[in-house]
mmCIF file of C-alpha atoms and ligand atoms in Angstrom:
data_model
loop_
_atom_site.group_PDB
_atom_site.id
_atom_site.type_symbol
_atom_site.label_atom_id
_atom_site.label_comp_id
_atom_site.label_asym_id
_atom_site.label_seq_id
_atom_site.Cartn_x
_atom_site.Cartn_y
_atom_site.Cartn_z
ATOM 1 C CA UNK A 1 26.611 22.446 27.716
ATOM 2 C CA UNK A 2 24.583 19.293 28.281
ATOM 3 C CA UNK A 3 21.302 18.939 28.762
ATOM 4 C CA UNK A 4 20.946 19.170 32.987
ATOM 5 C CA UNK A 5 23.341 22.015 32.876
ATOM 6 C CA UNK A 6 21.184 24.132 30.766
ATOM 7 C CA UNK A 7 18.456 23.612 32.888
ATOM 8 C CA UNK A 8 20.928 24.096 36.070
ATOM 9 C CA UNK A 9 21.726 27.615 34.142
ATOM 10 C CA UNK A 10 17.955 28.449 33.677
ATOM 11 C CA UNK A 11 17.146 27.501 37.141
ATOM 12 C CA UNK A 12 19.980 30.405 38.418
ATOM 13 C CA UNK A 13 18.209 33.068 36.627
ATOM 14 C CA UNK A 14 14.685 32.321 37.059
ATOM 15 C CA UNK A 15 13.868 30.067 40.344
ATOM 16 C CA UNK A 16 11.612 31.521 42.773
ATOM 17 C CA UNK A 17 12.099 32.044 46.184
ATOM 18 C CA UNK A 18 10.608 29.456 48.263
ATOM 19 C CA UNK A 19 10.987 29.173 51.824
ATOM 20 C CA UNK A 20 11.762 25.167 51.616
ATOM 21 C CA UNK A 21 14.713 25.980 49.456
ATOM 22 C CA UNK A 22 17.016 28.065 52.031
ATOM 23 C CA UNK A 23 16.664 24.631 54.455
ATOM 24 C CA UNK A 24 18.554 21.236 54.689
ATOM 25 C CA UNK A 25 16.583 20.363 57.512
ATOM 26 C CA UNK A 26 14.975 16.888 56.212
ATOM 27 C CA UNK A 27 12.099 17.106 58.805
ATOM 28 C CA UNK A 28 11.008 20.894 57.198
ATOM 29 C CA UNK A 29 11.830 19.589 53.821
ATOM 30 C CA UNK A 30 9.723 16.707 54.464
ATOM 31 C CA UNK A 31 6.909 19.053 55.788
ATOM 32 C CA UNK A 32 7.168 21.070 52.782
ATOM 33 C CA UNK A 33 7.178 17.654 50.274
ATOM 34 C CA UNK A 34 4.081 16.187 52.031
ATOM 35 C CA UNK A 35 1.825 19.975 51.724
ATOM 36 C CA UNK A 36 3.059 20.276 48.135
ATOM 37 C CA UNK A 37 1.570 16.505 46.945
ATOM 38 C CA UNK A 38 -1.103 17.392 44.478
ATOM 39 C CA UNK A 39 -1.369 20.931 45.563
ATOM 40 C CA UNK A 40 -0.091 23.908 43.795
ATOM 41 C CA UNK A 41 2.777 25.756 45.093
ATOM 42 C CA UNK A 42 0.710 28.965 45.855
ATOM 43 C CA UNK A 43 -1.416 27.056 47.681
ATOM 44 C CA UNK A 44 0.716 25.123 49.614
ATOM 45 C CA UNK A 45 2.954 27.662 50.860
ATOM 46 C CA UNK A 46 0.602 29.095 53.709
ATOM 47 C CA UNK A 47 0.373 25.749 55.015
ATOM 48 C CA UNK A 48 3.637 25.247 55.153
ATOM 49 C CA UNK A 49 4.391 28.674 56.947
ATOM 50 C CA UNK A 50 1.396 27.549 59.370
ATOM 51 C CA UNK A 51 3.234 24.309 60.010
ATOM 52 C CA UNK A 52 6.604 25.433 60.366
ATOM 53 C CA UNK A 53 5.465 27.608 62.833
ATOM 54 C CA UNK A 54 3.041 25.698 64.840
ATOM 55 C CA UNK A 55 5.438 23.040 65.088
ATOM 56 C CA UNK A 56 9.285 23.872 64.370
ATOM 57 C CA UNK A 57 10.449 20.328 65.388
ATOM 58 C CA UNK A 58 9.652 17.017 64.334
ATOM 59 C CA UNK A 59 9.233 16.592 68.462
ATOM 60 C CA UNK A 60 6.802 19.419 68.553
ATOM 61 C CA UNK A 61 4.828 17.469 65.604
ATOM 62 C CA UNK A 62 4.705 14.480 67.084
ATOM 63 C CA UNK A 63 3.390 15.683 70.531
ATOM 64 C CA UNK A 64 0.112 17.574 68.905
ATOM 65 C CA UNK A 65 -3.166 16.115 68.981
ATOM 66 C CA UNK A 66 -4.256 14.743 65.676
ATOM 67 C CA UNK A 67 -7.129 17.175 65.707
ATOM 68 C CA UNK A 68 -4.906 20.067 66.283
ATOM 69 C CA UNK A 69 -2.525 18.974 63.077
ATOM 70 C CA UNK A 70 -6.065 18.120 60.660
ATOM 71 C CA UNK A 71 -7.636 21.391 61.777
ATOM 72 C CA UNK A 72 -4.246 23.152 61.005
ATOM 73 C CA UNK A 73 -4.399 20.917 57.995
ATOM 74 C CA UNK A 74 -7.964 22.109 57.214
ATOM 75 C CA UNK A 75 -8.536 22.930 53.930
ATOM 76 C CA UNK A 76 -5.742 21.284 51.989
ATOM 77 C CA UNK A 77 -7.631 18.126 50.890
ATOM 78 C CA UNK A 78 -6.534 14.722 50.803
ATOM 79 C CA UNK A 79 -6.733 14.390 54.913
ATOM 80 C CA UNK A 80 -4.856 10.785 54.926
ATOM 81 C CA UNK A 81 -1.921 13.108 54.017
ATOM 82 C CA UNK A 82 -2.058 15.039 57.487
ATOM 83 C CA UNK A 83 -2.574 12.023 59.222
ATOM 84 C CA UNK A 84 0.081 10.465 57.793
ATOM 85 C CA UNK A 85 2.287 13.124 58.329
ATOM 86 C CA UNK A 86 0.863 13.152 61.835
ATOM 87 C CA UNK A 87 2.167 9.425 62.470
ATOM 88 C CA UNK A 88 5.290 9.659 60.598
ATOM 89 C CA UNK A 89 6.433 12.591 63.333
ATOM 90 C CA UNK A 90 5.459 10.201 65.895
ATOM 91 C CA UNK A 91 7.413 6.707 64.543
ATOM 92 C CA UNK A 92 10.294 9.005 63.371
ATOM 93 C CA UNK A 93 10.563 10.757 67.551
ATOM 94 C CA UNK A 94 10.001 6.649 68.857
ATOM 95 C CA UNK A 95 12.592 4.964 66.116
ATOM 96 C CA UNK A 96 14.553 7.527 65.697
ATOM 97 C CA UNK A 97 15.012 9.341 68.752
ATOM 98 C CA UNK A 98 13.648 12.560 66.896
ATOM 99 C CA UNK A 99 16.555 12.556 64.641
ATOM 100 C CA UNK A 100 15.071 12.803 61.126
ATOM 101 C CA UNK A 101 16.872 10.295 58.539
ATOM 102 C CA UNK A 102 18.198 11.383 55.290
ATOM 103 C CA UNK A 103 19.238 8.160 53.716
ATOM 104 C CA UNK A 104 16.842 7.003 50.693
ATOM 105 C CA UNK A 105 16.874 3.732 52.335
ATOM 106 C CA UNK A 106 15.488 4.519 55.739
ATOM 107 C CA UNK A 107 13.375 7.002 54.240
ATOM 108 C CA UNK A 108 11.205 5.146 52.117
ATOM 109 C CA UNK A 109 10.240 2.647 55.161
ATOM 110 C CA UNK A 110 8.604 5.868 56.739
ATOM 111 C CA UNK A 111 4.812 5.925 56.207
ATOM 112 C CA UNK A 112 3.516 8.611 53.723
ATOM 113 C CA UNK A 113 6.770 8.465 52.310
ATOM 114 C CA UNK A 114 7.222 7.378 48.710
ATOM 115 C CA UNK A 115 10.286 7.182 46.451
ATOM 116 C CA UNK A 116 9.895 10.698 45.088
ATOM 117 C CA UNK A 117 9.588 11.922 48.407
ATOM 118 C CA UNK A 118 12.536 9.802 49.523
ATOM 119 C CA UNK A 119 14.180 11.217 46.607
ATOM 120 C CA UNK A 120 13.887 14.878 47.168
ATOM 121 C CA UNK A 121 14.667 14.731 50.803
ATOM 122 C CA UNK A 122 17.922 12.726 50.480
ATOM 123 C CA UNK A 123 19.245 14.634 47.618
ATOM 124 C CA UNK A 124 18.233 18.151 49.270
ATOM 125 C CA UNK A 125 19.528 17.149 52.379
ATOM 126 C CA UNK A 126 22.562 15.085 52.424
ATOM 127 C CA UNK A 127 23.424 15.175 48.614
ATOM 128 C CA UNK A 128 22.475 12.141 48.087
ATOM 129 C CA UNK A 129 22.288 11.406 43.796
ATOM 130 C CA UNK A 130 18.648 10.395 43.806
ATOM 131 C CA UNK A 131 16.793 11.871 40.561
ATOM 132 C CA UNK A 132 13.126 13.106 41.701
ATOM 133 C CA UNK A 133 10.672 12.653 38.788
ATOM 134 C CA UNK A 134 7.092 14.801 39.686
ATOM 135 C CA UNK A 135 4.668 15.327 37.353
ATOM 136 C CA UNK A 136 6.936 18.560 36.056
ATOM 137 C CA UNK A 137 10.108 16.299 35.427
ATOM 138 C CA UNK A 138 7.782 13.805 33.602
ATOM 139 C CA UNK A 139 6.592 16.257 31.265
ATOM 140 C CA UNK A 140 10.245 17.531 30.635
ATOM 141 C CA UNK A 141 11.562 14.473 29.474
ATOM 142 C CA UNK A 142 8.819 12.995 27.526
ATOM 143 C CA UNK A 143 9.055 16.068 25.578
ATOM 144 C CA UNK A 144 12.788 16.452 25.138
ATOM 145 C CA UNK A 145 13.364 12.942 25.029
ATOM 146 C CA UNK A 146 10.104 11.941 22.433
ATOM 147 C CA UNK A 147 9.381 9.476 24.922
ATOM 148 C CA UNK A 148 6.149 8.091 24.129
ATOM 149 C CA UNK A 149 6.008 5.706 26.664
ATOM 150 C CA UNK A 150 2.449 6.638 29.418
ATOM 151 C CA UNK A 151 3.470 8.452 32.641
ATOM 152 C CA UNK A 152 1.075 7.255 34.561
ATOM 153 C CA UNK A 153 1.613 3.158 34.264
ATOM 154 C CA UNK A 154 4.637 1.092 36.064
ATOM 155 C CA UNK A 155 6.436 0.843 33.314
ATOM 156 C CA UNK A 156 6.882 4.795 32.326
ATOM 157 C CA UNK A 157 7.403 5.114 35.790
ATOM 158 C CA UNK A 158 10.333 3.211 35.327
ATOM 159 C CA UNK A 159 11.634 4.287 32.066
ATOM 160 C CA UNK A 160 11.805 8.119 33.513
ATOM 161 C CA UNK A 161 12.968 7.376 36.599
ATOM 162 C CA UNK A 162 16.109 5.465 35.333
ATOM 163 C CA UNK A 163 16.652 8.320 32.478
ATOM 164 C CA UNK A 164 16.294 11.261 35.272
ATOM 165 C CA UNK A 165 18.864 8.875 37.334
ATOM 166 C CA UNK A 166 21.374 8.610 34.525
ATOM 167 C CA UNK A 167 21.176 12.462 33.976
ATOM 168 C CA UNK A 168 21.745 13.537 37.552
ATOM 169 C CA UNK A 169 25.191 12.317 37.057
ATOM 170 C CA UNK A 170 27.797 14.712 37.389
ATOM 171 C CA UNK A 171 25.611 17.437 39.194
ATOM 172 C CA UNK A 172 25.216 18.618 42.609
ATOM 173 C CA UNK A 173 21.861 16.303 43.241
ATOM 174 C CA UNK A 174 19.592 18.649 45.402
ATOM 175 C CA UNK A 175 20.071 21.300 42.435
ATOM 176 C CA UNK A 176 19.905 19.384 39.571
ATOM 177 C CA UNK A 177 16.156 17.827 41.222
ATOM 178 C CA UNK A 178 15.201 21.554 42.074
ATOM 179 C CA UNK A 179 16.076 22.943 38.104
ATOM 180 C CA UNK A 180 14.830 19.884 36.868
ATOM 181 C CA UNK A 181 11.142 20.505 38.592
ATOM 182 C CA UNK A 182 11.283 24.609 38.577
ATOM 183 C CA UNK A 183 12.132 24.174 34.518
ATOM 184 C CA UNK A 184 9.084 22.092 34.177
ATOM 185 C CA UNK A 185 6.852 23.823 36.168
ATOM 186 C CA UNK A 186 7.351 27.498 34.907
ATOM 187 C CA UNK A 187 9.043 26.971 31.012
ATOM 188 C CA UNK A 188 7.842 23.486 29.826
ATOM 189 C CA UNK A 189 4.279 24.367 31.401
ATOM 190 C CA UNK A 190 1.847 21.501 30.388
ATOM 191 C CA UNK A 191 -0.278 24.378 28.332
ATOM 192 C CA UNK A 192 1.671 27.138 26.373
ATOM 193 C CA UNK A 193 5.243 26.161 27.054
ATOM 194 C CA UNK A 194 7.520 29.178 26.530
ATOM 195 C CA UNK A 195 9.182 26.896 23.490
ATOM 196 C CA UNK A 196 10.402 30.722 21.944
ATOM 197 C CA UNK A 197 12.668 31.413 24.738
ATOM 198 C CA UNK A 198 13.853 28.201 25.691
ATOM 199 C CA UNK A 199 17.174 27.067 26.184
ATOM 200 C CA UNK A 200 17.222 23.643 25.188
ATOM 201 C CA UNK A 201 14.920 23.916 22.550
ATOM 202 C CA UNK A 202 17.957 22.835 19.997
ATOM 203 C CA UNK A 203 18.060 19.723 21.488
ATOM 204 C CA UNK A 204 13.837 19.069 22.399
ATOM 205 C CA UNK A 205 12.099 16.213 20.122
ATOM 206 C CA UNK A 206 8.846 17.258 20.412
ATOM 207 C CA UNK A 207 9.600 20.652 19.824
ATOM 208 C CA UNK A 208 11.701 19.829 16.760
ATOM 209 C CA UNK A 209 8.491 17.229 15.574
ATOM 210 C CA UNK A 210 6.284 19.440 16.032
ATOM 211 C CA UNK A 211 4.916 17.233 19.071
ATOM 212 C CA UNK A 212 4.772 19.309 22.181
ATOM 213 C CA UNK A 213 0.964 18.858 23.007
ATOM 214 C CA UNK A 214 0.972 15.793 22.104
ATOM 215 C CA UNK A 215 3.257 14.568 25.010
ATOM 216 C CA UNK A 216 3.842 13.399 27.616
ATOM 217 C CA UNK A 217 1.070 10.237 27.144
ATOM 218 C CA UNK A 218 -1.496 8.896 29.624
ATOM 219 C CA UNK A 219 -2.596 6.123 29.800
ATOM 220 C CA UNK A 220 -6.079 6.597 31.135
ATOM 221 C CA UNK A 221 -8.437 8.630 33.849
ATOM 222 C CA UNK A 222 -9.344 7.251 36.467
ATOM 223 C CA UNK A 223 -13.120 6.877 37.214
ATOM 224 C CA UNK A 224 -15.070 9.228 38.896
ATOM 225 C CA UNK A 225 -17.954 8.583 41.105
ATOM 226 C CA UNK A 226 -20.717 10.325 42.067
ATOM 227 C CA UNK A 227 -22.139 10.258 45.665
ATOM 228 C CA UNK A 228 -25.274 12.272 46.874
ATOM 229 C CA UNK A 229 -24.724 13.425 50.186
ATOM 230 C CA UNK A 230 -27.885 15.116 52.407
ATOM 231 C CA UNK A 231 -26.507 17.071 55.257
ATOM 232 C CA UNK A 232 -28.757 17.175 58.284
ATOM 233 C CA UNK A 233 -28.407 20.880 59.748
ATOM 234 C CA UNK A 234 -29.904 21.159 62.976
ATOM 235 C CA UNK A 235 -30.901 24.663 63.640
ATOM 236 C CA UNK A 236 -31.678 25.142 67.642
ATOM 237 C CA UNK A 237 -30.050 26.790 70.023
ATOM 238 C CA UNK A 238 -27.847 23.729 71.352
ATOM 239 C CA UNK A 239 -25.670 24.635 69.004
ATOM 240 C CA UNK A 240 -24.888 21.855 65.855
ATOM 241 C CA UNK A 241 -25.305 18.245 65.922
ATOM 242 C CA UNK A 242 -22.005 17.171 65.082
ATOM 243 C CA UNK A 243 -20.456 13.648 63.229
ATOM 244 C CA UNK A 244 -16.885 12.455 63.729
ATOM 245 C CA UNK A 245 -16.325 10.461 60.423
ATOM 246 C CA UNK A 246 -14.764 7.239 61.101
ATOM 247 C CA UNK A 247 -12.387 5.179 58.971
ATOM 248 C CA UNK A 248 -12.953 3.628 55.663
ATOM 249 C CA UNK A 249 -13.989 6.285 53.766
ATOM 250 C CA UNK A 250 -13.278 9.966 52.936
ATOM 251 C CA UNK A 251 -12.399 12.451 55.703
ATOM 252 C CA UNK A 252 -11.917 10.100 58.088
ATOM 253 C CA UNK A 253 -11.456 11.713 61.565
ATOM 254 C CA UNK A 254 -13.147 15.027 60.533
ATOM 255 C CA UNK A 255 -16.133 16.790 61.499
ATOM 256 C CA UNK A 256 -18.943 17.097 59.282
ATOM 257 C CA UNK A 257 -22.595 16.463 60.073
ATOM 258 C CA UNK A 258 -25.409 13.945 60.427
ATOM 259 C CA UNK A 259 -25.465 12.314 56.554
ATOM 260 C CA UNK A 260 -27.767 10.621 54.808
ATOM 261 C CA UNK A 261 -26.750 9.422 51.940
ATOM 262 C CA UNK A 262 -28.771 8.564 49.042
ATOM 263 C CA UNK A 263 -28.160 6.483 45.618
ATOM 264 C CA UNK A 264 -29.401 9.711 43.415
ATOM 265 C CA UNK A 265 -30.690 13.076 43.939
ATOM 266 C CA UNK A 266 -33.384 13.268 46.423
ATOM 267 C CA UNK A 267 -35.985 16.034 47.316
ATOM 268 C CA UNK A 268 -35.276 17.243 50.733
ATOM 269 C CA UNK A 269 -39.067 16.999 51.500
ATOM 270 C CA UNK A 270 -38.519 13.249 50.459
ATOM 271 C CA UNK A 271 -35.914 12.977 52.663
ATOM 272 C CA UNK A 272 -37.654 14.357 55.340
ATOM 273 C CA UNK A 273 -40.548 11.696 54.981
ATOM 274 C CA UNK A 274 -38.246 8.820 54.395
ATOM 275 C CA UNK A 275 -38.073 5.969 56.778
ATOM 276 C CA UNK A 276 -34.142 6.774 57.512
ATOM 277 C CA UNK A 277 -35.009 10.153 58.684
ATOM 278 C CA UNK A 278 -37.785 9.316 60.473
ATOM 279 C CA UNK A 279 -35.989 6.822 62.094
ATOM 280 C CA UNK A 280 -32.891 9.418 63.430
ATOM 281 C CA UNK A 281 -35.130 12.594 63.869
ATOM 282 C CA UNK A 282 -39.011 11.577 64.547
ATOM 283 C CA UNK A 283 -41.646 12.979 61.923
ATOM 284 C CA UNK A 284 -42.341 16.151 63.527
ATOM 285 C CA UNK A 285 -38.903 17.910 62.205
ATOM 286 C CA UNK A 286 -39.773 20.980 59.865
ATOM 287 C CA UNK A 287 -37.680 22.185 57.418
ATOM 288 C CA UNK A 288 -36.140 25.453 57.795
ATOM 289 C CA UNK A 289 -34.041 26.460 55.001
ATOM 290 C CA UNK A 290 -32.151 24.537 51.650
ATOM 291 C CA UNK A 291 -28.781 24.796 50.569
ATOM 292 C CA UNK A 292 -27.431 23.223 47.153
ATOM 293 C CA UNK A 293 -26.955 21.099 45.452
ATOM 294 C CA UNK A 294 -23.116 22.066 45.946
ATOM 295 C CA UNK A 295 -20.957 20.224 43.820
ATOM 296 C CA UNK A 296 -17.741 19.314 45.286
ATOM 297 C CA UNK A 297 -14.872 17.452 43.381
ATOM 298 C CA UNK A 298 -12.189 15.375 45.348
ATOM 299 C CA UNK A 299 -9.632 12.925 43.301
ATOM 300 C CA UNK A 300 -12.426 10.107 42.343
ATOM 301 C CA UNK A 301 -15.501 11.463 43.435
ATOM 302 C CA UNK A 302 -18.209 13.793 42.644
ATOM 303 C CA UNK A 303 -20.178 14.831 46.047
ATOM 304 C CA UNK A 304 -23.244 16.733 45.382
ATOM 305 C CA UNK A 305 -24.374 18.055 48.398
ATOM 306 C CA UNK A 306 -27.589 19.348 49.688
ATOM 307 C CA UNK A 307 -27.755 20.940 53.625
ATOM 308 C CA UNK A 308 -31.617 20.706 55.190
ATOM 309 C CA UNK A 309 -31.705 23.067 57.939
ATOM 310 C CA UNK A 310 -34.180 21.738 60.778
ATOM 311 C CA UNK A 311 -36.146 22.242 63.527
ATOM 312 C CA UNK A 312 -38.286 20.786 66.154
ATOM 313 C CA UNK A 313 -36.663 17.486 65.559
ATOM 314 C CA UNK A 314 -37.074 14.660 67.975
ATOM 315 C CA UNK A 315 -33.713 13.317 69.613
ATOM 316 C CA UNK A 316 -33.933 9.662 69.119
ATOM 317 C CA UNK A 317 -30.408 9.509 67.597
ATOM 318 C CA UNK A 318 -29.025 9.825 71.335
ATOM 319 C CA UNK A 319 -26.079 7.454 71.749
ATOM 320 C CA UNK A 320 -26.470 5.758 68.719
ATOM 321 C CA UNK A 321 -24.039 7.217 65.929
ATOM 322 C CA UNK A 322 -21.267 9.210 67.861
ATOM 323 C CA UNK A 323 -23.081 12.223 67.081
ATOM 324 C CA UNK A 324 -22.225 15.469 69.494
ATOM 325 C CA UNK A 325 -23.856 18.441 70.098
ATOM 326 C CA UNK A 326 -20.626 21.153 69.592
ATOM 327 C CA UNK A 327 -21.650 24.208 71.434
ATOM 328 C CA UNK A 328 -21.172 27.050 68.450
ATOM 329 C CA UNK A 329 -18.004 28.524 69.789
ATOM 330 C CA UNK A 330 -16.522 25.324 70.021
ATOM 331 C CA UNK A 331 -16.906 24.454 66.073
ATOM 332 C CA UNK A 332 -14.586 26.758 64.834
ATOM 333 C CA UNK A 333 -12.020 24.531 66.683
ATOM 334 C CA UNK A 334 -13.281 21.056 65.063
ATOM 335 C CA UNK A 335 -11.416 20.164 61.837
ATOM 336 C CA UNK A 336 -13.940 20.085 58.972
ATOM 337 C CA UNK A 337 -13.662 19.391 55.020
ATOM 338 C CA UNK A 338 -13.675 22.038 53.023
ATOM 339 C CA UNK A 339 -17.316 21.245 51.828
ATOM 340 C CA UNK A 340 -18.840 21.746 55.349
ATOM 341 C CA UNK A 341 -16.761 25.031 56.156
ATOM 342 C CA UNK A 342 -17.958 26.820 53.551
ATOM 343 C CA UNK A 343 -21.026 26.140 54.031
ATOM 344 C CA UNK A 344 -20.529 27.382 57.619
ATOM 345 C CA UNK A 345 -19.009 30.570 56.490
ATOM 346 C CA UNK A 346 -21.955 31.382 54.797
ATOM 347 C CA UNK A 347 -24.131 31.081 57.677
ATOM 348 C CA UNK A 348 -21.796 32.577 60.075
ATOM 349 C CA UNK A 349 -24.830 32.294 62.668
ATOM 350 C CA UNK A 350 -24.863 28.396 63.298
ATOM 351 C CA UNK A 351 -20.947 28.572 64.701
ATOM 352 C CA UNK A 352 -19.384 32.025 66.501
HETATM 353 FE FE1 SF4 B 401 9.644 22.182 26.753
HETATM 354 FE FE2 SF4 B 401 9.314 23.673 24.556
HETATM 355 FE FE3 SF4 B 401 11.646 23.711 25.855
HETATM 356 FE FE4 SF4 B 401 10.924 21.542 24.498
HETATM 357 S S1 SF4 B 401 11.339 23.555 23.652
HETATM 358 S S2 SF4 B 401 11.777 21.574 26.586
HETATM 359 S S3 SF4 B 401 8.710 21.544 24.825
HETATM 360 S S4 SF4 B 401 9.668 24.423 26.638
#
C-alpha cells in the first residue's frame, strides 16, 4: 500500500465523528473551515452548531446584523474572522445569487478565503484534487518525508504544498485531505506521537533517524507585544458606559469600555490623577473597587489589564468618543472580547 492509502486505511478505523464531515454543502463546510482557523476542534464545534443553526443558509447569513453574527461569534477570538465571514455571506448572496461556488478558482477571490480554505471546500465538495496542507499535514510530511525545509516561510509553503498535491493523486480528494489532517492531528501529534502503533512508521524518516521532535522546522516566532490597558468601570446606576471599538486595531466593532491606555503599568490612583482622566471624568471620581492585572494573550500581543471601578464621576466625555450608556439588560446583547466578559461574569451585578 502506498503511503496516502495507509493513512486513507487509518482514517476508516479511527476518524471522529464531526458534524462538517456528513455535509457537501460548501457554504456549511465553509462555516465549519472559517470557526476551525486557529481554534481547536473541541472548541470550535459549539460554534459551529450555534451557526448552523442560527443561520442554515448562506441567505440567512448574509441578512444578520453584524452585531448579531460577532456576538454569536463571541468568544472565539480573532473577530476579523466573523466579520469576514459576515461579508463573504453577503458578496457570495450579491455575486452569486446565494449559490455558494465550489471551484478553487472562484473560491479563492472570496474574502477570508485562502488557498487551504479553497482547498478543503473544493475537494470536500465537488471532488475537486486540491491537496489541503494545515498545520497537521505539515507536520506529517516533514516527518515522513525528512523535510527540513521551515513551515512557516514561502518557500516550505511551497515545497509541501506541491508534495501533498503530487500525493493526492489517485485518491478520492475530499478523503485523502480529511485522513491526511485526522492522521496528523490524533497519531503524528506534535508532542508524543503514537510512533509504536503507527502504520507507516516503515516508511517515516524521522522516525527511522531518530528525528521526530526535531521536525517539522520553524523558522521563527513572531514578536509579541505588550500593551497596558486601564479599563474605566463606571459603577452607577445608569447602567455601564460603553465603547464601540473602531477600526485599526484589535476587536474592532466590539464592545468593551472607556480605555486608557498607558506605555507601562500604572497605579490606578495614578491614573485617576492623571491629566487624561481628568480630562474624560473630572477630579472628583472615587475609586470603588480594582480588578487585575489580568493577563490576556491574543496572537501578537500581551494585554495586561486592570478594571477601576468608579463613582461620582463627572460626565464631560458626552459626545466626544462614541461612548454609550448600555442600560444593564441590554449588555448581555452587545458583542464583547473575551477579556471584558469575564470580567463581567464575575461581577454579575454591573449587567442582568
Ligand atoms: Fe508520525 Fe511517528 Fe508515524 Fe512517523 S512514525 S508518521 S513520526 S506517528
Amino acid at each position: 500500500m502506498d503511503f496516502g492509502s495507509e493513512v486513507i486505511a487509518w482514517y476508516g478505523l479511527n476518524k471522529r465523528t464531526l458534524p462538517w464531515r456528513d455535509t457537501r454543502d460548501p457554504y456549511l463546510i465553509w462555516l465549519s473551515e472559517i470557526i476551525l482557523q486557529q481554534t481547536r476542534v473541541d472548541q470550535g464545534l459549539p460554534y459551529y452548531l450555534r451557526f448552523r443553526d442560527a443561520y442554515p443558509s448562506v441567505h440567512d447569513l448574509a441578512a444578520a446584523s453584524e452585531d448579531e453574527v460577532l456576538r454569536l461569534w463571541q468568544g472565539l477570538g480573532y473577530y476579523s474572522r466573523g466579520r469576514n465571514l459576515h461579508r463573504t455571506a453577503k458578496n457570495v448572496v450579491a455575486d452569486y445569487d446565494g449559490s455558494f461556488p465550489v471551484n478553487y478558482e472562484t473560491l479563492i477571490r472570496l474574502k477570508g478565503v485562502g488557498e487551504y480554505t479553497a482547498a478543503a471546500i473544493s475537494s470536500f465538495a465537488a471532488g475537486e484534487a486540491r491537496a489541503v496542507v494545515d498545520g497537521n499535514v505539515f507536520r506529517l510530511l516533514s516527518r515522513y518525508f525528512g523535510i527540513d525545509t521551515p513551515i512557516d516561510t514561502g518557500t516550505g509553503k511551497r515545497e509541501f504544498t506541491a508534495l501533498a498535491n503530487t500525493l493526492i493523486a489517485g485518491h478520492p480528494p475530499g478523503l485523502f485531505n480529511q485522513a491526511m489532517m485526522e492522521f496528523g492531528s490524533l497519531q503524528c501529534r506534535p508532542k508524543n506521537p503514537d510512533c509504536g502503533i503507527c502504520p507507516v512508521q516503515a516508511g517515516c524518516h524521522a522516525f527511522r533517524a531518530g528525528r521526530v521532535h526535531e521536525l517539522p522546522v520553524k523558522k521563527g516566532k513572531t514578536a509579541v507585544r505588550d500593551r497596558y490597558f486601564n479599563y474605566i468601570v463606571t459603577d452607577d446606576d445608569r447602567g455601564l458606559l460603553m465603547n464601540k471599538r473602531g477600526s485599526g486595531d484589535i476587536w474592532q466593532n466590539l464592545y468593551d469600555f472607556p480605555l486608557l491606555e498607558t506605555s507601562g503599568p500604572l497605579s490606578p490612583d495614578r491614573i485617576v490623577s492623571s491629566d487624561a482622566f481628568r480630562g474624560l471624568f473630572g477630579d472628583r471620581a472615587v475609586i470603588t473597587g480594582i480588578t487585575g492585572p489580568v493577563r490576556h494573550l491574543l496572537s501578537h500581543q500581551r494585554l495586561h489589564a486592570v478594571f477601576i471601578r468608579i463613582r461620582n464621576f463627572d460626565e464631560l466625555f458626552s459626545g466626544e468618543n462614541g461612548w454609550f450608556y448600555a442600560a444593564k439588560d441590554h449588555i448581555p446583547t452587545l458583542a464583547k472580547p473575551k477579556l471584558i466578559f469575564a470580567f463581567l461574569n464575575n461581577y454579575p451585578h454591573l449587567s442582568s
